[in-house]
PDB file of C-alpha atoms in Angstrom:
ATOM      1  CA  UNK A   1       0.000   0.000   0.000  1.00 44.00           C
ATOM      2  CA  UNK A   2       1.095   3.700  -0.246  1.00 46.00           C
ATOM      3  CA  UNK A   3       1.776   6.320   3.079  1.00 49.00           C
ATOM      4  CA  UNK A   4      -0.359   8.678   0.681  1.00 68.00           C
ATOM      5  CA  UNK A   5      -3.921   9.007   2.420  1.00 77.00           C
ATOM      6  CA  UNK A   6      -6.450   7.591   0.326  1.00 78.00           C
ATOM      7  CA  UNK A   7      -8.841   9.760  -1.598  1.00 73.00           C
ATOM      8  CA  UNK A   8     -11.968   9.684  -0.571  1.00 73.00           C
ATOM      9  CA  UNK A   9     -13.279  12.822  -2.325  1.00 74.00           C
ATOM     10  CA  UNK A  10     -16.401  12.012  -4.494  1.00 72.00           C
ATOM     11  CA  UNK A  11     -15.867  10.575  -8.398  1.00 78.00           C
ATOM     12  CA  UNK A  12     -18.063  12.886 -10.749  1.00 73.00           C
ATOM     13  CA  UNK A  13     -21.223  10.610 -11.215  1.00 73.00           C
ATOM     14  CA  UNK A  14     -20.783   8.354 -13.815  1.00 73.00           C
ATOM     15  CA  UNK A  15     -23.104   9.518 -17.243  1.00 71.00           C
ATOM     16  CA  UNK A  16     -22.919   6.635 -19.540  1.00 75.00           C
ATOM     17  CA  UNK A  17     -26.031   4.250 -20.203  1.00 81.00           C
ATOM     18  CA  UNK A  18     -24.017   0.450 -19.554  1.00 87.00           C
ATOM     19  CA  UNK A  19     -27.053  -0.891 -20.703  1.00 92.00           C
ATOM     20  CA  UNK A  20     -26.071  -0.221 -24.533  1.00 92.00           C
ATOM     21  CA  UNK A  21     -23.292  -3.556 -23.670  1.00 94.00           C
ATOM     22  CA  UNK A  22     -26.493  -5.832 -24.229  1.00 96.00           C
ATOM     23  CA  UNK A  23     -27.029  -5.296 -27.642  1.00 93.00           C
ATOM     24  CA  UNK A  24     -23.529  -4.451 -28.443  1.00 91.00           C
ATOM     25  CA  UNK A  25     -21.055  -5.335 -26.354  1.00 94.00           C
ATOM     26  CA  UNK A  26     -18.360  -3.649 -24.245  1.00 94.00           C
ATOM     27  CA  UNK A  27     -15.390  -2.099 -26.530  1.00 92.00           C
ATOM     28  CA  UNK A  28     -13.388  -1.044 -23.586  1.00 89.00           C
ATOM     29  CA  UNK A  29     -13.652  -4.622 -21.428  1.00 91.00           C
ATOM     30  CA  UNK A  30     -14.080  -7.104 -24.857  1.00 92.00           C
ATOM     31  CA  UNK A  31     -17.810  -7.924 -22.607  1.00 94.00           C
ATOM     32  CA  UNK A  32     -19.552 -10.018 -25.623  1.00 96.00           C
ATOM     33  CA  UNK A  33     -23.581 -10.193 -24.705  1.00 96.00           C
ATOM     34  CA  UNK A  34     -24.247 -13.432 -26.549  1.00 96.00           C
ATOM     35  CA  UNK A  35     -23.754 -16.068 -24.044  1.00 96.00           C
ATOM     36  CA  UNK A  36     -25.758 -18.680 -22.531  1.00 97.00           C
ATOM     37  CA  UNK A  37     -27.001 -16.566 -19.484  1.00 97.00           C
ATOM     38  CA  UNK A  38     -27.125 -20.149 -17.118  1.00 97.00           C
ATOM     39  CA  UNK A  39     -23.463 -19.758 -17.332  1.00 98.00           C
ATOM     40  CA  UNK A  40     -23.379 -16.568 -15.304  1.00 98.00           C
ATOM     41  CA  UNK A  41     -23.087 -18.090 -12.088  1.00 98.00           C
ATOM     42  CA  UNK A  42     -20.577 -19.856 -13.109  1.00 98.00           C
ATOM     43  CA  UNK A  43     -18.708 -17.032 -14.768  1.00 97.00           C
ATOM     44  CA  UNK A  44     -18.878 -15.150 -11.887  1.00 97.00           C
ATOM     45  CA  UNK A  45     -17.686 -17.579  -9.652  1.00 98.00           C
ATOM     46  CA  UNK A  46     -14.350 -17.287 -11.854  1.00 96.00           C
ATOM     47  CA  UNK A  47     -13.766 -13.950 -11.316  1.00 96.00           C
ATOM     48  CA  UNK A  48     -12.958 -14.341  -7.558  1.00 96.00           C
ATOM     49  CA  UNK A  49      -9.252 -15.519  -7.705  1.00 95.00           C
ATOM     50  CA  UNK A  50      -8.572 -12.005 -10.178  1.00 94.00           C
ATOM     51  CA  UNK A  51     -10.779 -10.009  -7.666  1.00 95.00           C
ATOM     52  CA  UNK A  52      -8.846 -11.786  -4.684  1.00 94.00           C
ATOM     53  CA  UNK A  53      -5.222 -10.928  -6.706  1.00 93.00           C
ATOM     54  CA  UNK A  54      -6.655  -7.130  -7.483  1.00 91.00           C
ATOM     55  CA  UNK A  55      -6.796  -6.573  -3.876  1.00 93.00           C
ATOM     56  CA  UNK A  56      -4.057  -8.084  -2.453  1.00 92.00           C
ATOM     57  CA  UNK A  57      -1.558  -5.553  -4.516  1.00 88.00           C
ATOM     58  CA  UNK A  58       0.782  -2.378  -3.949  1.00 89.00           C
ATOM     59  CA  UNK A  59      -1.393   1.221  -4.805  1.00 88.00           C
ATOM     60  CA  UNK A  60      -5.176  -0.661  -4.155  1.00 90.00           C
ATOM     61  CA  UNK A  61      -5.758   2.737  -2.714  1.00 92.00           C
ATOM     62  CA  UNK A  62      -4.511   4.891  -5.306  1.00 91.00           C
ATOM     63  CA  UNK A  63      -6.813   5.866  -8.075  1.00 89.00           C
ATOM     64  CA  UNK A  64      -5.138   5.375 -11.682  1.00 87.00           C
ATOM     65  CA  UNK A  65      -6.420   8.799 -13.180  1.00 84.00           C
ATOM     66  CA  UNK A  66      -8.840  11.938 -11.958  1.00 84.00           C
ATOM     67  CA  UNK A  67     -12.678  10.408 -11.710  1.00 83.00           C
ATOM     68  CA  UNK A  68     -11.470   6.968 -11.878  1.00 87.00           C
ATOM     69  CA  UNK A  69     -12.134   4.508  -8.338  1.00 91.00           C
ATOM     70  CA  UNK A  70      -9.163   2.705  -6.935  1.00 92.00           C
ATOM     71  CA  UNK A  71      -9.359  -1.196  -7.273  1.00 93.00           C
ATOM     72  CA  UNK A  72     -10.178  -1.308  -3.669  1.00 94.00           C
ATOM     73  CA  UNK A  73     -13.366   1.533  -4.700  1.00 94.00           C
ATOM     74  CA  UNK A  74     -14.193  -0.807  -7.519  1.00 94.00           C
ATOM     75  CA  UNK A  75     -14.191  -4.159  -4.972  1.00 95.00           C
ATOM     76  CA  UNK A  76     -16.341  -2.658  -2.649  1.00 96.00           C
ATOM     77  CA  UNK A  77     -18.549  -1.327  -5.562  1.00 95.00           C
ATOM     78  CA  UNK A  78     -18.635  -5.219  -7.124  1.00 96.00           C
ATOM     79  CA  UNK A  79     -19.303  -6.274  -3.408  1.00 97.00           C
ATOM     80  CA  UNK A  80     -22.049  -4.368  -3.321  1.00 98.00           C
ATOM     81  CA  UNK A  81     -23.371  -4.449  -6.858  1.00 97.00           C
ATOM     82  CA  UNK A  82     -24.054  -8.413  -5.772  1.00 98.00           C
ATOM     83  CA  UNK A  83     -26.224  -7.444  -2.771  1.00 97.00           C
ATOM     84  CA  UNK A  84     -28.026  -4.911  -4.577  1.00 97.00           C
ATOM     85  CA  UNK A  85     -28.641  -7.388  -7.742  1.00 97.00           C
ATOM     86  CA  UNK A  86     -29.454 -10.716  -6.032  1.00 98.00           C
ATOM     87  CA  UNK A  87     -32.156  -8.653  -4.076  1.00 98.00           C
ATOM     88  CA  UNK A  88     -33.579  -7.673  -7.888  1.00 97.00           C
ATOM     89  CA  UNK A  89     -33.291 -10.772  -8.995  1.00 98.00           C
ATOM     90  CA  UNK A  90     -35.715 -11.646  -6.262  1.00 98.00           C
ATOM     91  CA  UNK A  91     -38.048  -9.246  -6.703  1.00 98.00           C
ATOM     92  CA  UNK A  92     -38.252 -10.004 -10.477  1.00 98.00           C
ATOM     93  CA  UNK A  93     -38.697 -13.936  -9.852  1.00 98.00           C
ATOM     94  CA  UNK A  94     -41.134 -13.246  -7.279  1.00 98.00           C
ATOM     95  CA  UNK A  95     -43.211  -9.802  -8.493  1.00 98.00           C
ATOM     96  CA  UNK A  96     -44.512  -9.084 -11.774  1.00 97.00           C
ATOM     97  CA  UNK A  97     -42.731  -6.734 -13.181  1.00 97.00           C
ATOM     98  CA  UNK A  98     -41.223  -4.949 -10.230  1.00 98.00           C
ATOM     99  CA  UNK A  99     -39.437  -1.303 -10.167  1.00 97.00           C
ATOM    100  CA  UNK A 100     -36.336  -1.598  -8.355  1.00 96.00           C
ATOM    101  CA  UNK A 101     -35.632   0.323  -5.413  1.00 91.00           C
ATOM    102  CA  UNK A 102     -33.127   3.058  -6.358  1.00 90.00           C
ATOM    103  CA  UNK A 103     -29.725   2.770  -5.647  1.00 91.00           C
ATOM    104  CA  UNK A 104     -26.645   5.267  -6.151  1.00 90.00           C
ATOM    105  CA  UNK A 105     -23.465   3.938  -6.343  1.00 90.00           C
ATOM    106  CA  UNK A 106     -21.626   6.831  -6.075  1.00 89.00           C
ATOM    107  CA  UNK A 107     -23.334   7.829  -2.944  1.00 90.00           C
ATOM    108  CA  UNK A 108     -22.715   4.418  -1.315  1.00 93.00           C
ATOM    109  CA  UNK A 109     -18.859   5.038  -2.271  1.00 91.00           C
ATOM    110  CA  UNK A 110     -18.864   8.273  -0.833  1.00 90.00           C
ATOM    111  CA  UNK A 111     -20.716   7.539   2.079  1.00 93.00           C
ATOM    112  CA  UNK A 112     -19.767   3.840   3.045  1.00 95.00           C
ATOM    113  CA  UNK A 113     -15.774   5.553   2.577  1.00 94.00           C
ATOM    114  CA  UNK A 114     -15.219   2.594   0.036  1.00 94.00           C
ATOM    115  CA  UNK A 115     -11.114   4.049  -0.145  1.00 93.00           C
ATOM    116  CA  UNK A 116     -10.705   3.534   3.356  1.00 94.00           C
ATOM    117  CA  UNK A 117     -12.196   0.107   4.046  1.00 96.00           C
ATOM    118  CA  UNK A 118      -9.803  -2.709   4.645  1.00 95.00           C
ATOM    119  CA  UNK A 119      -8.954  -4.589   1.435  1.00 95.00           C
ATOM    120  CA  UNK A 120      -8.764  -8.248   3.207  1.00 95.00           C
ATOM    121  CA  UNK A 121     -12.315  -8.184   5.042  1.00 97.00           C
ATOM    122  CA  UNK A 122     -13.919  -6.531   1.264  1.00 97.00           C
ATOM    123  CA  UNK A 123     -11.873  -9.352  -0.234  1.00 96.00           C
ATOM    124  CA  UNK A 124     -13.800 -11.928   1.886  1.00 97.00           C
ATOM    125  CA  UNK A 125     -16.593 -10.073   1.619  1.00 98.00           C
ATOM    126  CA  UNK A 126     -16.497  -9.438  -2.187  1.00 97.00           C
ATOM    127  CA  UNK A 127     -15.592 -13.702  -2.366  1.00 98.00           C
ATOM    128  CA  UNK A 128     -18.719 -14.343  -0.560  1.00 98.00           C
ATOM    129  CA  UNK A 129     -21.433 -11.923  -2.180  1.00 98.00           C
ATOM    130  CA  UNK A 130     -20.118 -13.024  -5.962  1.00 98.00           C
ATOM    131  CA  UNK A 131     -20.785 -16.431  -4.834  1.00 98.00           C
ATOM    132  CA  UNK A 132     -23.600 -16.193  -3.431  1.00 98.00           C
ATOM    133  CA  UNK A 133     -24.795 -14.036  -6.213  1.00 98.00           C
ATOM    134  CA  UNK A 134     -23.652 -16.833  -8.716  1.00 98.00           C
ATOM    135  CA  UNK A 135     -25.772 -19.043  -7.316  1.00 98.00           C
ATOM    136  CA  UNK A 136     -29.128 -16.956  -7.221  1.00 98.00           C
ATOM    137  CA  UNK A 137     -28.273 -16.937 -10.834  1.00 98.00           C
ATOM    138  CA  UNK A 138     -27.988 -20.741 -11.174  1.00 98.00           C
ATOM    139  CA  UNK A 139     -31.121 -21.405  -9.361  1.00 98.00           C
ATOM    140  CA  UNK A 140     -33.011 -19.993 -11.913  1.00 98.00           C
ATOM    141  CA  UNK A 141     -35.209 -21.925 -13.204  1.00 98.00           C
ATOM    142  CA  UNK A 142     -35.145 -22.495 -17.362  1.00 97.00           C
ATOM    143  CA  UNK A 143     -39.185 -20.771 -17.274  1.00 97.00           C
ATOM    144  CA  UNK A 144     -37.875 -17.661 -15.341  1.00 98.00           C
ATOM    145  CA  UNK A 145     -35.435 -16.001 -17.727  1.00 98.00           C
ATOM    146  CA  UNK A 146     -37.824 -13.712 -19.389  1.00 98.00           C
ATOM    147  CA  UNK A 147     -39.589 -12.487 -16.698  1.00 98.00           C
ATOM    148  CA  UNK A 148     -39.755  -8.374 -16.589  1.00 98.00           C
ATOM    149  CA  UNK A 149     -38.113  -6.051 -13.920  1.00 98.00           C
ATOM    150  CA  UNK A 150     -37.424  -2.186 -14.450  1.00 97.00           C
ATOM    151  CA  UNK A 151     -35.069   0.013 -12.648  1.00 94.00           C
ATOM    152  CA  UNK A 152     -36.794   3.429 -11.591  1.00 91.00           C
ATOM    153  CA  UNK A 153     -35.772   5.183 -14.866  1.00 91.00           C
ATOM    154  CA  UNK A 154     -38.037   3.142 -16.717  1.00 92.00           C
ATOM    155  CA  UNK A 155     -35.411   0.669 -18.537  1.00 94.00           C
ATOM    156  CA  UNK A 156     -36.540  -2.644 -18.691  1.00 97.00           C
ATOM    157  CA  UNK A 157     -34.886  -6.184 -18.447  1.00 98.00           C
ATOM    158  CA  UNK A 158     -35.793  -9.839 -18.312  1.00 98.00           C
ATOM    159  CA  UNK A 159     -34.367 -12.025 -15.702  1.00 98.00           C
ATOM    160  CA  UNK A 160     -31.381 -13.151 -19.073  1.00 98.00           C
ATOM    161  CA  UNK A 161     -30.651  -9.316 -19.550  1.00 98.00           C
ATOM    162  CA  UNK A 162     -30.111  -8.459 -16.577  1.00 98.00           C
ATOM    163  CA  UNK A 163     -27.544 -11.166 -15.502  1.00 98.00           C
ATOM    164  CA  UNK A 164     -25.713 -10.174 -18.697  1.00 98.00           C
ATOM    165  CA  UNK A 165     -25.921  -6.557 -17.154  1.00 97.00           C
ATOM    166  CA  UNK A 166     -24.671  -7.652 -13.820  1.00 97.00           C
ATOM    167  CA  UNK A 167     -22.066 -10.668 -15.212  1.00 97.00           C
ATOM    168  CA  UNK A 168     -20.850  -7.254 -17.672  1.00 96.00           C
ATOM    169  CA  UNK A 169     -19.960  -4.913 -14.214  1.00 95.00           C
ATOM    170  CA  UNK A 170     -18.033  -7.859 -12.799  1.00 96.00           C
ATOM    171  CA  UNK A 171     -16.138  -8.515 -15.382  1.00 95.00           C
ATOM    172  CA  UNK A 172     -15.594  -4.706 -16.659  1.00 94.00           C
ATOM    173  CA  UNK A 173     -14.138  -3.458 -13.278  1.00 91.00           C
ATOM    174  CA  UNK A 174     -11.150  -6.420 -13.685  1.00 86.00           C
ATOM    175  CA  UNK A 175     -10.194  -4.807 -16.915  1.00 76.00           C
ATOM    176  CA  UNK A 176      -6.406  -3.867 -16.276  1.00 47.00           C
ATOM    177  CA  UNK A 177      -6.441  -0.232 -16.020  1.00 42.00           C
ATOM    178  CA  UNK A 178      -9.399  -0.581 -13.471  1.00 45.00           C
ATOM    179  CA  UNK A 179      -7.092  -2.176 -11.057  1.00 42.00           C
ATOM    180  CA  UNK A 180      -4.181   0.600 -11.290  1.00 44.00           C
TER     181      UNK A 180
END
């Protein structure tokens, strides 16, 4: 790690629509849409050894550029992506078409002080909520995958989209100039 004191000073809110990756893919990660989605479970499930070796590195703290997250702000983001995302899972494989509680990442970072948590217990952490994540995913059942959910800004996904969204944010955030 560095002596520098983290940063903990807010990113500038992130603008860009990630949901354009499902029809066309990620340029910047290589994130290719057309998968079987009953893999994602077990695609997630693969990324914990990278997300273990991203934070257990020199500079975890540092962040790479101006409005970019540390890999230890991106961990705790992933970490908490899960939690948020197996919860809407739930509520779109038990509610018809349910609206998803808002949730603002950058104000989670900000206020949870994502820069300053310690990277072995968000390791563990992170290890345990991808898992446990991957398996929500697995347990759906073959019926299930095109049933609706829609986040409060009115864009809609089946259960299939939107583990291609969530396997897409897992994988993006282990790209290499996301870890430093």
């Amino acid at each position: 790690m560095s002596d520098a004191t983290p940063d903990i000073s807010p990113v500038p809110p992130e603008t860009k629509d990630w949901t354009a990756v499902l029809d066309g893919g990620c340029a910047e990660c290589g994130f290719d849409p057309d998968y079987d989605v009953r893999t994602t479970g077990d695609r997630a499930r693969e990324t914990v050894e990278a997300w273990n070796a991203a934070l257990d590195r020199r500079g975890l703290t540092e962040r790479p550029r101006p409005g970019t997250w540390s890999p230890l702000e991106y961990g705790c983001h992933v970490r908490d992506l899960c939690r948020v995302f197996r919860e809407r899972l739930r509520l779109m494989l038990e509610e018809d078409d349910p609206v998803f509680p808002d949730w603002d990442q950058d104000a989670a970072a900000v206020q949870d002080r994502y820069n300053l948590q310690d990277p072995y217990e968000v390791s563990g952490q992170l290890a345990q909520e991808l898992r446990a994540t991957a398996d929500a995913f697995d347990a759906v059942e073959e019926d299930r995958w095109e049933r609706p959910g829609r986040r409060g800004d009115g864009k809609a996904f089946t259960v299939a989209s939107f583990a291609k969204y969530f396997l897409h944010d897992v994988e993006h955030h282990l790209r290499a100039d996301a870890r430093g």
